[in-house]
mmCIF file of C-alpha atoms in Angstrom:
data_model
loop_
_atom_site.group_PDB
_atom_site.id
_atom_site.type_symbol
_atom_site.label_atom_id
_atom_site.label_comp_id
_atom_site.label_asym_id
_atom_site.label_seq_id
_atom_site.Cartn_x
_atom_site.Cartn_y
_atom_site.Cartn_z
ATOM 1 C CA MET A 1 -4.976 27.712 -33.568
ATOM 2 C CA GLU A 2 -5.643 24.009 -31.797
ATOM 3 C CA LYS A 3 -3.805 22.972 -28.574
ATOM 4 C CA ARG A 4 -1.577 20.585 -29.582
ATOM 5 C CA HIS A 5 -2.224 17.388 -27.981
ATOM 6 C CA THR A 6 0.434 16.653 -24.818
ATOM 7 C CA GLN A 7 1.545 13.437 -23.033
ATOM 8 C CA ILE A 8 0.047 15.248 -20.105
ATOM 9 C CA ASP A 9 -3.290 15.328 -21.525
ATOM 10 C CA ASP A 10 -2.861 11.436 -21.970
ATOM 11 C CA ILE A 11 -2.372 10.988 -17.894
ATOM 12 C CA ILE A 12 -5.213 13.879 -17.111
ATOM 13 C CA GLU A 13 -7.151 11.941 -19.529
ATOM 14 C CA ALA A 14 -6.550 8.570 -17.461
ATOM 15 C CA MET A 15 -7.501 10.342 -14.359
ATOM 16 C CA GLN A 16 -10.301 12.217 -15.526
ATOM 17 C CA LYS A 17 -11.752 8.735 -16.441
ATOM 18 C CA ASN A 18 -11.185 7.888 -12.564
ATOM 19 C CA GLY A 19 -12.840 10.835 -10.861
ATOM 20 C CA GLY A 20 -9.833 12.724 -10.777
ATOM 21 C CA TYR A 21 -7.381 10.606 -9.034
ATOM 22 C CA ALA A 22 -5.057 8.013 -9.959
ATOM 23 C CA THR A 23 -2.185 5.271 -8.413
ATOM 24 C CA LEU A 24 0.615 4.649 -10.438
ATOM 25 C CA ALA A 25 0.228 1.259 -11.076
ATOM 26 C CA TYR A 26 -3.668 2.403 -12.573
ATOM 27 C CA LEU A 27 -2.179 5.095 -14.649
ATOM 28 C CA ASN A 28 0.783 2.183 -15.458
ATOM 29 C CA GLN A 29 -1.824 0.127 -17.146
ATOM 30 C CA ASN A 30 -4.581 3.043 -18.241
ATOM 31 C CA VAL A 31 -2.788 5.839 -20.241
ATOM 32 C CA ASP A 32 -2.624 5.289 -23.401
ATOM 33 C CA THR A 33 1.282 5.317 -23.897
ATOM 34 C CA SER A 34 1.737 4.095 -27.964
ATOM 35 C CA THR A 35 2.001 7.103 -29.862
ATOM 36 C CA TRP A 36 5.062 8.652 -26.712
ATOM 37 C CA LYS A 37 8.906 8.104 -28.266
ATOM 38 C CA THR A 38 9.765 6.693 -25.128
ATOM 39 C CA LYS A 39 11.327 3.050 -24.247
ATOM 40 C CA THR A 40 10.086 4.690 -20.204
ATOM 41 C CA PRO A 41 6.553 5.527 -20.602
ATOM 42 C CA PHE A 42 6.133 4.806 -17.205
ATOM 43 C CA GLU A 43 9.089 6.903 -15.545
ATOM 44 C CA SER A 44 7.771 9.581 -17.918
ATOM 45 C CA ILE A 45 4.710 8.963 -16.301
ATOM 46 C CA ARG A 46 6.565 9.734 -12.958
ATOM 47 C CA CYS A 47 7.984 12.675 -13.786
ATOM 48 C CA TYR A 48 4.982 14.048 -15.475
ATOM 49 C CA LEU A 49 3.314 13.843 -12.033
ATOM 50 C CA GLN A 50 6.249 15.041 -9.588
ATOM 51 C CA ARG A 51 6.923 18.309 -11.713
ATOM 52 C CA ASN A 52 3.485 19.046 -14.095
ATOM 53 C CA LYS A 53 1.032 21.781 -11.581
ATOM 54 C CA ASP A 54 -1.879 19.855 -12.592
ATOM 55 C CA PHE A 55 -1.207 17.031 -10.785
ATOM 56 C CA PHE A 56 -1.303 17.520 -6.739
ATOM 57 C CA ARG A 57 0.498 14.199 -4.554
ATOM 58 C CA ILE A 58 -2.138 12.509 -1.797
ATOM 59 C CA GLN A 59 0.157 9.647 -0.511
ATOM 60 C CA PRO A 60 3.366 8.206 -2.631
ATOM 61 C CA GLY A 61 1.920 6.112 -5.193
ATOM 62 C CA LEU A 62 -1.639 8.396 -4.745
ATOM 63 C CA TRP A 63 -2.004 11.211 -7.594
ATOM 64 C CA ALA A 64 -4.795 14.244 -8.376
ATOM 65 C CA LEU A 65 -5.889 16.762 -10.712
ATOM 66 C CA GLU A 66 -5.037 20.235 -9.181
ATOM 67 C CA ASP A 67 -8.714 20.643 -10.591
ATOM 68 C CA TYR A 68 -10.449 18.280 -8.866
ATOM 69 C CA ARG A 69 -9.046 19.029 -5.696
ATOM 70 C CA ASP A 70 -12.155 19.642 -3.471
ATOM 71 C CA THR A 71 -14.016 16.618 -5.415
ATOM 72 C CA VAL A 72 -11.047 14.522 -4.314
ATOM 73 C CA LEU A 73 -10.457 15.418 -0.946
ATOM 74 C CA GLU A 74 -14.181 15.344 0.157
ATOM 75 C CA LYS A 75 -14.428 11.950 -1.669
ATOM 76 C CA PHE A 76 -11.875 10.477 0.875
ATOM 77 C CA ALA A 77 -13.011 12.445 3.467
ATOM 78 C CA ILE A 78 -9.608 13.563 4.285
ATOM 79 C CA LYS A 79 -9.224 17.707 5.420
ATOM 80 C CA GLU A 80 -6.001 19.672 6.403
ATOM 81 C CA ASN A 81 -5.004 19.284 9.888
ATOM 82 C CA GLU A 82 -7.899 17.041 10.430
ATOM 83 C CA LYS A 83 -5.252 14.158 12.422
ATOM 84 C CA GLU A 84 -8.188 11.605 12.759
ATOM 85 C CA GLN A 85 -9.064 11.405 9.297
ATOM 86 C CA ILE A 86 -5.964 11.706 7.419
ATOM 87 C CA GLU A 87 -4.333 8.510 10.082
ATOM 88 C CA THR A 88 -7.636 6.655 8.884
ATOM 89 C CA PHE A 89 -6.893 7.354 5.591
ATOM 90 C CA THR A 90 -3.879 6.273 5.316
ATOM 91 C CA HIS A 91 -3.818 3.671 7.304
ATOM 92 C CA SER A 92 -6.560 1.584 4.495
ATOM 93 C CA TYR A 93 -4.333 3.150 1.691
ATOM 94 C CA TYR A 94 -1.455 1.372 2.683
ATOM 95 C CA GLN A 95 -3.359 -1.808 3.879
ATOM 96 C CA GLY A 96 -4.752 -2.065 0.084
ATOM 97 C CA LEU A 97 -0.881 -1.834 -1.119
ATOM 98 C CA ILE A 98 -0.259 -4.070 0.529
ATOM 99 C CA THR A 99 -2.924 -6.373 -0.486
ATOM 100 C CA GLU A 100 -3.176 -6.294 -4.046
ATOM 101 C CA ILE A 101 0.626 -6.380 -4.153
ATOM 102 C CA GLY A 102 0.256 -9.933 -2.286
ATOM 103 C CA ASN A 103 -2.889 -10.960 -4.680
ATOM 104 C CA MET A 104 -0.228 -9.634 -7.705
ATOM 105 C CA LYS A 105 2.554 -12.193 -6.530
ATOM 106 C CA ARG A 106 -1.276 -14.653 -6.862
ATOM 107 C CA LEU A 107 -0.829 -15.469 -2.639
ATOM 108 C CA LEU A 108 -4.477 -14.881 -0.318
ATOM 109 C CA THR A 109 -4.554 -12.642 1.681
ATOM 110 C CA TYR A 110 -5.823 -11.606 4.580
ATOM 111 C CA THR A 111 -7.579 -7.906 6.268
ATOM 112 C CA PRO A 112 -8.793 -8.601 9.649
ATOM 113 C CA PRO A 113 -12.940 -8.391 10.378
ATOM 114 C CA GLN A 114 -12.472 -4.942 11.853
ATOM 115 C CA ASP A 115 -11.087 -3.194 9.240
ATOM 116 C CA LYS A 116 -13.335 -4.903 6.453
ATOM 117 C CA ASN A 117 -15.312 -2.042 5.506
ATOM 118 C CA ARG A 118 -12.870 0.553 5.817
ATOM 119 C CA MET A 119 -12.070 1.805 2.426
ATOM 120 C CA PHE A 120 -9.071 1.071 -0.537
ATOM 121 C CA LEU A 121 -10.074 4.599 -2.500
ATOM 122 C CA ASP A 122 -13.265 3.273 -3.668
ATOM 123 C CA LYS A 123 -13.466 -0.323 -2.688
ATOM 124 C CA LYS A 124 -13.798 -2.016 0.940
ATOM 125 C CA LEU A 125 -10.371 -4.176 1.858
ATOM 126 C CA GLY A 126 -12.759 -7.063 2.813
ATOM 127 C CA ASP A 127 -13.641 -7.028 -0.934
ATOM 128 C CA ILE A 128 -9.994 -6.846 -2.042
ATOM 129 C CA SER A 129 -8.674 -9.834 0.048
ATOM 130 C CA THR A 130 -9.235 -13.113 -1.618
ATOM 131 C CA MET A 131 -9.447 -14.328 2.088
ATOM 132 C CA LYS A 132 -13.213 -14.184 3.821
ATOM 133 C CA GLU A 133 -11.653 -15.969 7.439
ATOM 134 C CA MET A 134 -7.889 -16.998 8.450
ATOM 135 C CA PRO A 135 -7.239 -20.323 8.272
ATOM 136 C CA GLU A 136 -6.926 -22.478 11.354
ATOM 137 C CA PHE A 137 -2.987 -22.910 10.569
ATOM 138 C CA THR A 138 -2.146 -23.298 14.492
ATOM 139 C CA TYR A 139 -3.165 -23.659 18.088
ATOM 140 C CA GLU A 140 -6.084 -21.374 18.334
ATOM 141 C CA LYS A 141 -4.653 -18.644 21.181
ATOM 142 C CA ILE A 142 -2.122 -17.873 17.886
ATOM 143 C CA VAL A 143 -4.714 -17.972 15.346
ATOM 144 C CA LYS A 144 -6.564 -15.808 17.377
ATOM 145 C CA ARG A 145 -3.233 -13.331 17.789
ATOM 146 C CA ALA A 146 -2.719 -13.344 14.128
ATOM 147 C CA ARG A 147 -6.113 -12.122 13.318
ATOM 148 C CA THR A 148 -5.165 -8.500 14.698
ATOM 149 C CA ILE A 149 -2.192 -8.123 11.968
ATOM 150 C CA ASP A 150 -3.297 -5.877 9.857
ATOM 151 C CA THR A 151 -2.412 -7.471 6.023
ATOM 152 C CA VAL A 152 -1.403 -10.814 6.040
ATOM 153 C CA TRP A 153 -0.056 -13.406 3.178
ATOM 154 C CA PHE A 154 -0.531 -16.741 2.825
ATOM 155 C CA ASN A 155 0.428 -19.229 1.080
ATOM 156 C CA GLU A 156 -1.808 -21.786 -1.520
ATOM 157 C CA ARG A 157 -0.816 -24.843 1.374
ATOM 158 C CA ASN A 158 -2.984 -22.039 4.197
ATOM 159 C CA LEU A 159 0.646 -21.228 5.610
ATOM 160 C CA PRO A 160 1.686 -17.646 6.738
ATOM 161 C CA ASN A 161 3.518 -15.934 4.430
ATOM 162 C CA ALA A 162 3.560 -12.668 4.986
ATOM 163 C CA PHE A 163 2.963 -9.918 8.247
ATOM 164 C CA TYR A 164 2.493 -6.464 8.028
ATOM 165 C CA GLU A 165 1.440 -3.958 10.006
ATOM 166 C CA VAL A 166 1.108 -0.167 8.693
ATOM 167 C CA GLU A 167 2.347 2.278 12.038
ATOM 168 C CA HIS A 168 1.156 5.405 11.092
ATOM 169 C CA SER A 169 1.518 7.226 14.525
ATOM 170 C CA THR A 170 0.357 4.137 16.931
ATOM 171 C CA ASN A 171 2.954 2.544 19.479
ATOM 172 C CA ILE A 172 5.947 0.257 17.854
ATOM 173 C CA ILE A 173 6.248 -1.947 20.187
ATOM 174 C CA ASN A 174 2.554 -3.186 20.122
ATOM 175 C CA SER A 175 3.265 -4.484 16.627
ATOM 176 C CA LEU A 176 7.312 -6.039 17.787
ATOM 177 C CA ASN A 177 5.010 -8.256 20.411
ATOM 178 C CA LYS A 178 2.515 -10.081 18.027
ATOM 179 C CA PHE A 179 5.069 -10.480 15.733
ATOM 180 C CA PHE A 180 7.314 -12.038 18.777
ATOM 181 C CA GLU A 181 4.401 -14.552 19.357
ATOM 182 C CA LEU A 182 5.069 -15.373 15.619
ATOM 183 C CA GLN A 183 8.261 -15.903 15.648
ATOM 184 C CA ASP A 184 7.642 -19.853 15.038
ATOM 185 C CA PHE A 185 6.713 -19.358 11.272
ATOM 186 C CA ARG A 186 8.799 -19.167 8.532
ATOM 187 C CA ALA A 187 7.226 -15.690 7.365
ATOM 188 C CA GLY A 188 8.100 -12.394 6.739
ATOM 189 C CA PHE A 189 7.544 -9.199 9.095
ATOM 190 C CA TYR A 190 7.199 -6.199 7.927
ATOM 191 C CA ILE A 191 6.695 -3.023 10.381
ATOM 192 C CA VAL A 192 5.450 -0.265 6.943
ATOM 193 C CA ALA A 193 5.716 3.242 8.409
ATOM 194 C CA ASP A 194 6.650 6.940 7.172
ATOM 195 C CA THR A 195 10.545 6.908 7.068
ATOM 196 C CA LYS A 196 10.636 9.395 9.911
ATOM 197 C CA ARG A 197 10.120 6.756 11.984
ATOM 198 C CA ARG A 198 12.675 4.697 11.219
ATOM 199 C CA LYS A 199 15.165 5.616 13.875
ATOM 200 C CA GLU A 200 12.225 5.052 16.556
ATOM 201 C CA PHE A 201 11.991 1.101 14.744
ATOM 202 C CA ASP A 202 15.983 0.441 15.206
ATOM 203 C CA ASP A 203 16.089 2.180 18.733
ATOM 204 C CA LYS A 204 13.196 -0.079 19.582
ATOM 205 C CA MET A 205 14.261 -3.571 17.518
ATOM 206 C CA SER A 206 17.923 -2.475 20.005
ATOM 207 C CA GLN A 207 16.585 -3.632 22.739
ATOM 208 C CA SER A 208 17.114 -7.314 24.146
ATOM 209 C CA ILE A 209 13.593 -8.859 24.532
ATOM 210 C CA TYR A 210 13.573 -8.841 20.263
ATOM 211 C CA ASN A 211 16.656 -10.703 19.695
ATOM 212 C CA PRO A 212 15.259 -13.805 18.760
ATOM 213 C CA ILE A 213 13.075 -12.053 16.263
ATOM 214 C CA LYS A 214 15.888 -9.053 15.168
ATOM 215 C CA PRO A 215 16.821 -10.849 12.116
ATOM 216 C CA LEU A 216 13.249 -11.809 11.261
ATOM 217 C CA VAL A 217 11.926 -8.110 10.777
ATOM 218 C CA ARG A 218 12.520 -5.429 8.758
ATOM 219 C CA PHE A 219 11.092 -2.058 8.245
ATOM 220 C CA LEU A 220 9.560 -0.524 4.793
ATOM 221 C CA ASP A 221 8.643 3.024 4.093
ATOM 222 C CA TYR A 222 5.296 4.182 2.535
ATOM 223 C CA GLU A 223 7.767 5.152 -0.330
ATOM 224 C CA SER A 224 9.425 2.225 -0.856
ATOM 225 C CA LEU A 225 6.285 0.338 -0.957
ATOM 226 C CA SER A 226 4.637 2.443 -3.198
ATOM 227 C CA ASN A 227 7.377 1.918 -5.421
ATOM 228 C CA GLN A 228 6.982 -1.976 -5.258
ATOM 229 C CA HIS A 229 3.225 -1.654 -6.233
ATOM 230 C CA SER A 230 3.668 -0.067 -8.791
ATOM 231 C CA LYS A 231 6.572 -2.382 -9.822
ATOM 232 C CA MET A 232 4.186 -4.946 -9.628
ATOM 233 C CA SER A 233 1.435 -3.724 -11.505
ATOM 234 C CA GLU A 234 3.960 -3.300 -13.989
ATOM 235 C CA LEU A 235 5.169 -7.012 -14.537
ATOM 236 C CA TYR A 236 1.684 -7.961 -13.379
ATOM 237 C CA ASN A 237 0.167 -6.030 -16.715
ATOM 238 C CA SER A 238 2.797 -7.440 -18.722
ATOM 239 C CA LEU A 239 2.277 -11.049 -17.981
ATOM 240 C CA MET A 240 -1.064 -10.854 -18.678
ATOM 241 C CA ILE A 241 -0.803 -9.602 -22.164
ATOM 242 C CA LEU A 242 1.414 -12.593 -22.983
#
């Protein structure tokens, strides 16, 4: 008796076409849900990924097929208990998500020179950011400092819209000091990290020296960033169809 084709099979087929892995954003755009009898196909995809043994999670918002585990982890140079490899992949992955969100918002995106050749999945970060050089938007001393920020969004006037620092294990103080120097710009400031670092962030922000930037700086955990990326891709995809 022929095996019935299921919705899980649709997800598996989309992942296979992408090399055995995919972001939620990719699946939302590439899984054929036309025959699914549901008004919330994207939520269904998320539930299947979380509950089915055919899939495993690499990072929030990034999934792979269990049958492709070794191939995918080797592709991304991820080895269990290899802290430096895991940290390098994690840092670049979230830089990539931030950059793609900025692109979908139709902002200009910047990646610093030292990170341009780092990989976001199968692409270089420098290839997905839209700005090759940081504009001289103010005094050289401040621009030089801004060039060290992990990801920067600019508006159409080449002025900063948002500054993002990904803090997987490094000292949050370093990023806060950068933000302190950039506080005069009408921009958002974000520390992106695992949710378990939220208390550390709050402790650092409670120091009186950071009072001037306390209302400006926000903590964004990995899961929330991933959800934002997925939701933006759904919206972006629907607008492209119209």
